[in-house]
Tab-separated table of C-alpha atoms in Angstrom:
chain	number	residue	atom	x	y	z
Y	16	UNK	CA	76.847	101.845	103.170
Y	17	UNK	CA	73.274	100.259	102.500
Y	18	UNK	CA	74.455	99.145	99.703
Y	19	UNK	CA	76.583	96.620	100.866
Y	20	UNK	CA	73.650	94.404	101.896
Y	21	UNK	CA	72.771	93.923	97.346
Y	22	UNK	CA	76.630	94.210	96.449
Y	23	UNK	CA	78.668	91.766	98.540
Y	24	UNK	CA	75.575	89.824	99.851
Y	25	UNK	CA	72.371	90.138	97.862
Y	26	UNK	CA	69.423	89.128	99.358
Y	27	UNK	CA	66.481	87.405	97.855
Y	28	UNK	CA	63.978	89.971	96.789
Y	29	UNK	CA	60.584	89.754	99.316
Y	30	UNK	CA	62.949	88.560	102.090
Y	31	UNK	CA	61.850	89.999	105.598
Y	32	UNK	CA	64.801	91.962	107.481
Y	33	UNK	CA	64.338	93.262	111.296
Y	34	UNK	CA	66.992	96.184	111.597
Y	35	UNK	CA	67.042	97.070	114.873
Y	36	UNK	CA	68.210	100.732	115.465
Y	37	UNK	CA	66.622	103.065	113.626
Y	38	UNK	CA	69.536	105.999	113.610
Y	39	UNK	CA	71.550	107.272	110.376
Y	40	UNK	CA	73.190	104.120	109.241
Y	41	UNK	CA	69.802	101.580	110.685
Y	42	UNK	CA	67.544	104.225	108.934
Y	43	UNK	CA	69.577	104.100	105.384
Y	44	UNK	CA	69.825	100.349	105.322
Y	45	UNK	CA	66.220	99.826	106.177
Y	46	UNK	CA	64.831	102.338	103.536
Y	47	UNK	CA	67.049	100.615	100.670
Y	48	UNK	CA	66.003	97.551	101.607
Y	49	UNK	CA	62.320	98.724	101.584
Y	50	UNK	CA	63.144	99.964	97.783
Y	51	UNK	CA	64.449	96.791	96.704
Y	52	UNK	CA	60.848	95.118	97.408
Y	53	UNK	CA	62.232	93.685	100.942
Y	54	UNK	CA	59.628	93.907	104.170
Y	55	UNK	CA	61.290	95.703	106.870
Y	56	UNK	CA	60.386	95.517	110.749
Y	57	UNK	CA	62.308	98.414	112.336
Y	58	UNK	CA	62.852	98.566	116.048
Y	59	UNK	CA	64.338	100.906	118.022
Y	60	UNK	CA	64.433	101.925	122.184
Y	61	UNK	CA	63.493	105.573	121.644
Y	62	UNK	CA	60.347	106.520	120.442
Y	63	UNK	CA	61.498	109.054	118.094
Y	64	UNK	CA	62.785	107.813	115.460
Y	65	UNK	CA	60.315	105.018	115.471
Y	66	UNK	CA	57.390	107.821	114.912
Y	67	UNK	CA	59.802	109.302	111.597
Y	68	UNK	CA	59.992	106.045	110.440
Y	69	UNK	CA	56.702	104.706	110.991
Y	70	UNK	CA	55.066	105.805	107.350
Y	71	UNK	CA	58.174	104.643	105.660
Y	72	UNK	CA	59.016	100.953	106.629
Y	73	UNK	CA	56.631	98.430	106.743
Y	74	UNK	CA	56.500	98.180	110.640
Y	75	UNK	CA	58.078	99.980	113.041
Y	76	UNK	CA	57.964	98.750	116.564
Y	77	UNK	CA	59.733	100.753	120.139
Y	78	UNK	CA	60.853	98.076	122.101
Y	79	UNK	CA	63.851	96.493	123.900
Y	80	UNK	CA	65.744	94.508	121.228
Y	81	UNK	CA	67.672	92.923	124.134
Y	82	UNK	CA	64.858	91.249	125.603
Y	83	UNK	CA	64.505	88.021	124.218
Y	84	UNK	CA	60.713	87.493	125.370
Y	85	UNK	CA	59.572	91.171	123.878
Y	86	UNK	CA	61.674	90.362	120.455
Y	87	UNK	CA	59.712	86.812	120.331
Y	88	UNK	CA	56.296	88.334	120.956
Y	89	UNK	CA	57.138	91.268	118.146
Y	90	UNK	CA	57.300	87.788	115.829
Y	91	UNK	CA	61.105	88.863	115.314
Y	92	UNK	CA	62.000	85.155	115.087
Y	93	UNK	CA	60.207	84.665	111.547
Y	94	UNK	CA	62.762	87.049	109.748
Y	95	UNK	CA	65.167	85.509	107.237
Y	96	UNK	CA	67.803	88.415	107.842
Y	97	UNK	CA	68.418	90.960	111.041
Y	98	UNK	CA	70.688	93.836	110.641
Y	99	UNK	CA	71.798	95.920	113.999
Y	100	UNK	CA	72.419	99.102	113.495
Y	101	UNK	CA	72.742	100.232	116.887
Y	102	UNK	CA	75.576	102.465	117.602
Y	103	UNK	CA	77.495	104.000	120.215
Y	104	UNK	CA	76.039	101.686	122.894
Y	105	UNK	CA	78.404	98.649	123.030
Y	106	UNK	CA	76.448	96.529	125.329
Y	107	UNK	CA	73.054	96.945	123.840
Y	108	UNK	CA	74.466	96.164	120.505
Y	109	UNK	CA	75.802	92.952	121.724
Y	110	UNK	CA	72.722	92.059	123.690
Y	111	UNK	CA	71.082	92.616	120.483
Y	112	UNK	CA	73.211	90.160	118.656
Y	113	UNK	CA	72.872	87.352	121.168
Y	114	UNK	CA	68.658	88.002	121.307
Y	115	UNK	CA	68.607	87.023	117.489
Y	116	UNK	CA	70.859	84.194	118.122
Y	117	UNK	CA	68.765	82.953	120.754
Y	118	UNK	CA	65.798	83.151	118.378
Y	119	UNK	CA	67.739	81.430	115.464
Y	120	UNK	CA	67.693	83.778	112.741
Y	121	UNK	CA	70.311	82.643	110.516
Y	122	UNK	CA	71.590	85.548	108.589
Y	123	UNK	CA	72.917	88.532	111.579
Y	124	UNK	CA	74.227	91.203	110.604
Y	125	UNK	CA	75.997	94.196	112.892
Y	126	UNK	CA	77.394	97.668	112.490
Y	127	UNK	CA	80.348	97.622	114.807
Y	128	UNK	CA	82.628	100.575	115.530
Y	129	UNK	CA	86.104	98.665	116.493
Y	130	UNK	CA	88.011	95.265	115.292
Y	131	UNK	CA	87.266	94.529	119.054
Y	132	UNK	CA	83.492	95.018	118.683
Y	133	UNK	CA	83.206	93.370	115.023
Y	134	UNK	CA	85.182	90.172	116.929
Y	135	UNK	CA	82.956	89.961	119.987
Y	136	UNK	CA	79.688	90.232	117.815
Y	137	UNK	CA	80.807	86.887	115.591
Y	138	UNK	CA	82.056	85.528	118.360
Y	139	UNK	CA	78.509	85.008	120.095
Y	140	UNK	CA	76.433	84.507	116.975
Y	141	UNK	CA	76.704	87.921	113.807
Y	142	UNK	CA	77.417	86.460	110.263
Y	143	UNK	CA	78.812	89.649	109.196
Y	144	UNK	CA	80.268	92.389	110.446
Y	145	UNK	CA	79.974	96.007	109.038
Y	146	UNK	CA	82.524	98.803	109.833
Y	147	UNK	CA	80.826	101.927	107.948
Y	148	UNK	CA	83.060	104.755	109.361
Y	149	UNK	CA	86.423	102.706	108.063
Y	150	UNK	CA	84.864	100.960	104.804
Y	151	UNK	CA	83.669	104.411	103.637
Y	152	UNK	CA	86.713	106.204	104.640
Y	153	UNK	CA	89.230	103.879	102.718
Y	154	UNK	CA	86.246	103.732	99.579
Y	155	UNK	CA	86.944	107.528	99.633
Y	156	UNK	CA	90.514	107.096	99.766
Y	157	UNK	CA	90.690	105.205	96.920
Y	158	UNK	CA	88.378	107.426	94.705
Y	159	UNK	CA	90.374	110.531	95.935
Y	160	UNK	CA	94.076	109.172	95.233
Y	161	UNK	CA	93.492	107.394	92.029
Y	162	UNK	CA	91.231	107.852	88.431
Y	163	UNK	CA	88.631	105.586	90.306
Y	164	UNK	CA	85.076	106.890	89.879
Y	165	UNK	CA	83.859	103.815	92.267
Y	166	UNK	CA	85.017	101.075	93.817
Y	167	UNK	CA	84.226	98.042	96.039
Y	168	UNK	CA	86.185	95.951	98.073
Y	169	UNK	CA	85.446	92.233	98.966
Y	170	UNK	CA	86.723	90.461	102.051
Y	171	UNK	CA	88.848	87.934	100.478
Y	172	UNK	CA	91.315	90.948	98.829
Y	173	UNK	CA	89.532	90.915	95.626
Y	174	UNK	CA	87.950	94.181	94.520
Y	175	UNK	CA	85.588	95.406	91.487
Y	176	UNK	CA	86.220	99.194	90.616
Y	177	UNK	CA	85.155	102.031	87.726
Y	178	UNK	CA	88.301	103.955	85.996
Y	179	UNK	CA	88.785	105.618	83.295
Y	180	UNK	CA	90.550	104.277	80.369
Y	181	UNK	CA	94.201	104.684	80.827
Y	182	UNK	CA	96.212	105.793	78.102
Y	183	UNK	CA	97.737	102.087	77.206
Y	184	UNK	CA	94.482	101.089	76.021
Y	185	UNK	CA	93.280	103.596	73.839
Y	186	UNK	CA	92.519	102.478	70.100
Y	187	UNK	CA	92.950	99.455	70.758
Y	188	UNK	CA	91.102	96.198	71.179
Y	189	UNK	CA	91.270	94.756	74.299
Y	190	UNK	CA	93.540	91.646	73.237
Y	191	UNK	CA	95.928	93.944	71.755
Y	192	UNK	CA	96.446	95.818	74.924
Y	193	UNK	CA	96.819	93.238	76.667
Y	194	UNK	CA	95.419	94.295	80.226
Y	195	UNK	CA	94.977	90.879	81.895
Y	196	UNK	CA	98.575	90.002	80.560
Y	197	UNK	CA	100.226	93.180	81.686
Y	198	UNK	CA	98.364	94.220	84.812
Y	199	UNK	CA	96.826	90.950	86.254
Y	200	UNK	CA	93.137	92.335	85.937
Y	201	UNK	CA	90.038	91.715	84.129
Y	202	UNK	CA	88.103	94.248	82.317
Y	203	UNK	CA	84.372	93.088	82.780
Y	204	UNK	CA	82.735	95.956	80.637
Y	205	UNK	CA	82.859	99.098	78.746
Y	206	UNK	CA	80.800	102.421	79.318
Y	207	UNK	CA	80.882	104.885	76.242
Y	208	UNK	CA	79.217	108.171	75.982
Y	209	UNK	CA	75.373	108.118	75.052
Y	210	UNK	CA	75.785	104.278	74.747
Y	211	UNK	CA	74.458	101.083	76.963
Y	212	UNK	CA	76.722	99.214	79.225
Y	213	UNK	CA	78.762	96.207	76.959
Y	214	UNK	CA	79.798	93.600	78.133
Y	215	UNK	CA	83.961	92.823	77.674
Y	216	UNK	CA	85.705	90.711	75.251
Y	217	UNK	CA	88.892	90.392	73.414
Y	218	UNK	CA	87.685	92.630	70.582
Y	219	UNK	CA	86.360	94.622	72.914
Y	220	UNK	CA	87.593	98.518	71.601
Y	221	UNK	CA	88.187	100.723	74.307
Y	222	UNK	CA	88.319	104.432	73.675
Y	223	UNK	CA	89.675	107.953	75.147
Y	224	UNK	CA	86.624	108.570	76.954
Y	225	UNK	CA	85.672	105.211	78.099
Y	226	UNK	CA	85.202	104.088	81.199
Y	227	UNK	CA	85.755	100.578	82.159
Y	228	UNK	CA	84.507	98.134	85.009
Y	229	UNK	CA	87.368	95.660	86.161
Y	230	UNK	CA	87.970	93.532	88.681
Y	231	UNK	CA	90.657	91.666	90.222
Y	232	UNK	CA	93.620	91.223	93.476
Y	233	UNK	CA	92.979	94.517	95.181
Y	234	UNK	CA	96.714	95.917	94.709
Y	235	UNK	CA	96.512	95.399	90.883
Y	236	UNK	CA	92.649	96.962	90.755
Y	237	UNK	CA	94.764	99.846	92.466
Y	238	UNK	CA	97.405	100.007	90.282
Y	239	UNK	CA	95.506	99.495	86.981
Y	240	UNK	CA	93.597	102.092	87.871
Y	241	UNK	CA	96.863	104.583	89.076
Y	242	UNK	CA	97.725	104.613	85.387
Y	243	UNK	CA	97.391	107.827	83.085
């Protein structure tokens, strides 16, 4: 699920990010982030995981991320983006959410566990809400049930996904198939064999093998990529 942070809403590389709660899902964000040139603060309660993370990230700090006073002395309010990762504890988590508030940082981020959670957390100040159990669970869904190899899903019911070449467009150019036409999606690019990544046109020729990147309305991404 770290990767949701550079494929739905990309941050500008060199961009400091507190993520406060170092566990599974804190810990995998903030070592992406760290790989995409990003300088990470990480904070957690428990000392633990702040020692296993300490020669990884570019600070980590044990504190109380729902103190207001402690976050502002750890400089927490200079950070262009805060993710919370915290996760079975309901309260902390939204004490959490309305410390960064409190210290302005304009781009929150939370892991929540329940609609109710996600709801509350926007409600007093997150700009986006993360549900990693259910987004991964309906991601695998959709590569289990279908020819999908990958797929992403965007809030507004529009979704980008890897298939394979169904048999309709085999041999033939992509304006002879007629995939926009017929299904209501748009194939972005072509990966063959041993060859680079093209990018899609009309002439595009699609083969057996291929695979092809297309996006579009959820349902028809879903049904595009149902056919054999």
């Amino acid at each position: 699920m770290a990767r949701l942070f550079t494929e739905q809403f990309s941050f500008s590389k060199g961009d400091s990010v507190v993520v406060i709660g170092l566990g599974r899902f804190g810990g995998a964000v903030a070592q992406s982030l760290m790989r995409l040139g990003h300088d990470v603060m990480g904070i957690d309660r428990d000392g633990e995981p702040v020692q296993a993370w300490a020669d990884l990230l570019t600070h980590t700090v044990q504190a109380d991320s729902t103190n207001v006073s402690v976050m502002r002395q750890l400089g927490v309010a200079d950070f262009a983006h805060g993710i919370v990762g915290i996760g079975t504890d309901l309260a902390s988590s939204l004490m959490t959410v309305m410390a960064l508030t409190e210290l302005g940082i304009k781009d929150i981020w939370v892991k929540a566990m329940t609609p109710e959670h996600g709801q509350i957390a926007q409600r007093i100040g997150a700009h986006h809400v993360v549900y990693p159990e259910a987004d991964m669970g309906q991601r695998v869904a959709h590569l289990i049930s279908g020819r999908m190899i990958d797929y992403i899903e965007f809030d507004d019911g529009f979704a980008i996904a890897k298939v394979h070449a169904p048999a309709a467009t085999h041999q033939l150019s992509l304006a002879e198939s007629g995939v926009r036409e017929k299904f209501g999606v748009t194939v972005v690019g072509i990966k063959r064999a041993n060859e680079d990544f093209q990018h899609a046109t009309p002439h595009s020729r699609v083969l057996a093998d291929d695979l092809l990147i297309v996006s579009g309305p959820t349902r028809k991404v879903e049904a595009f990529a149902s056919q054999k």
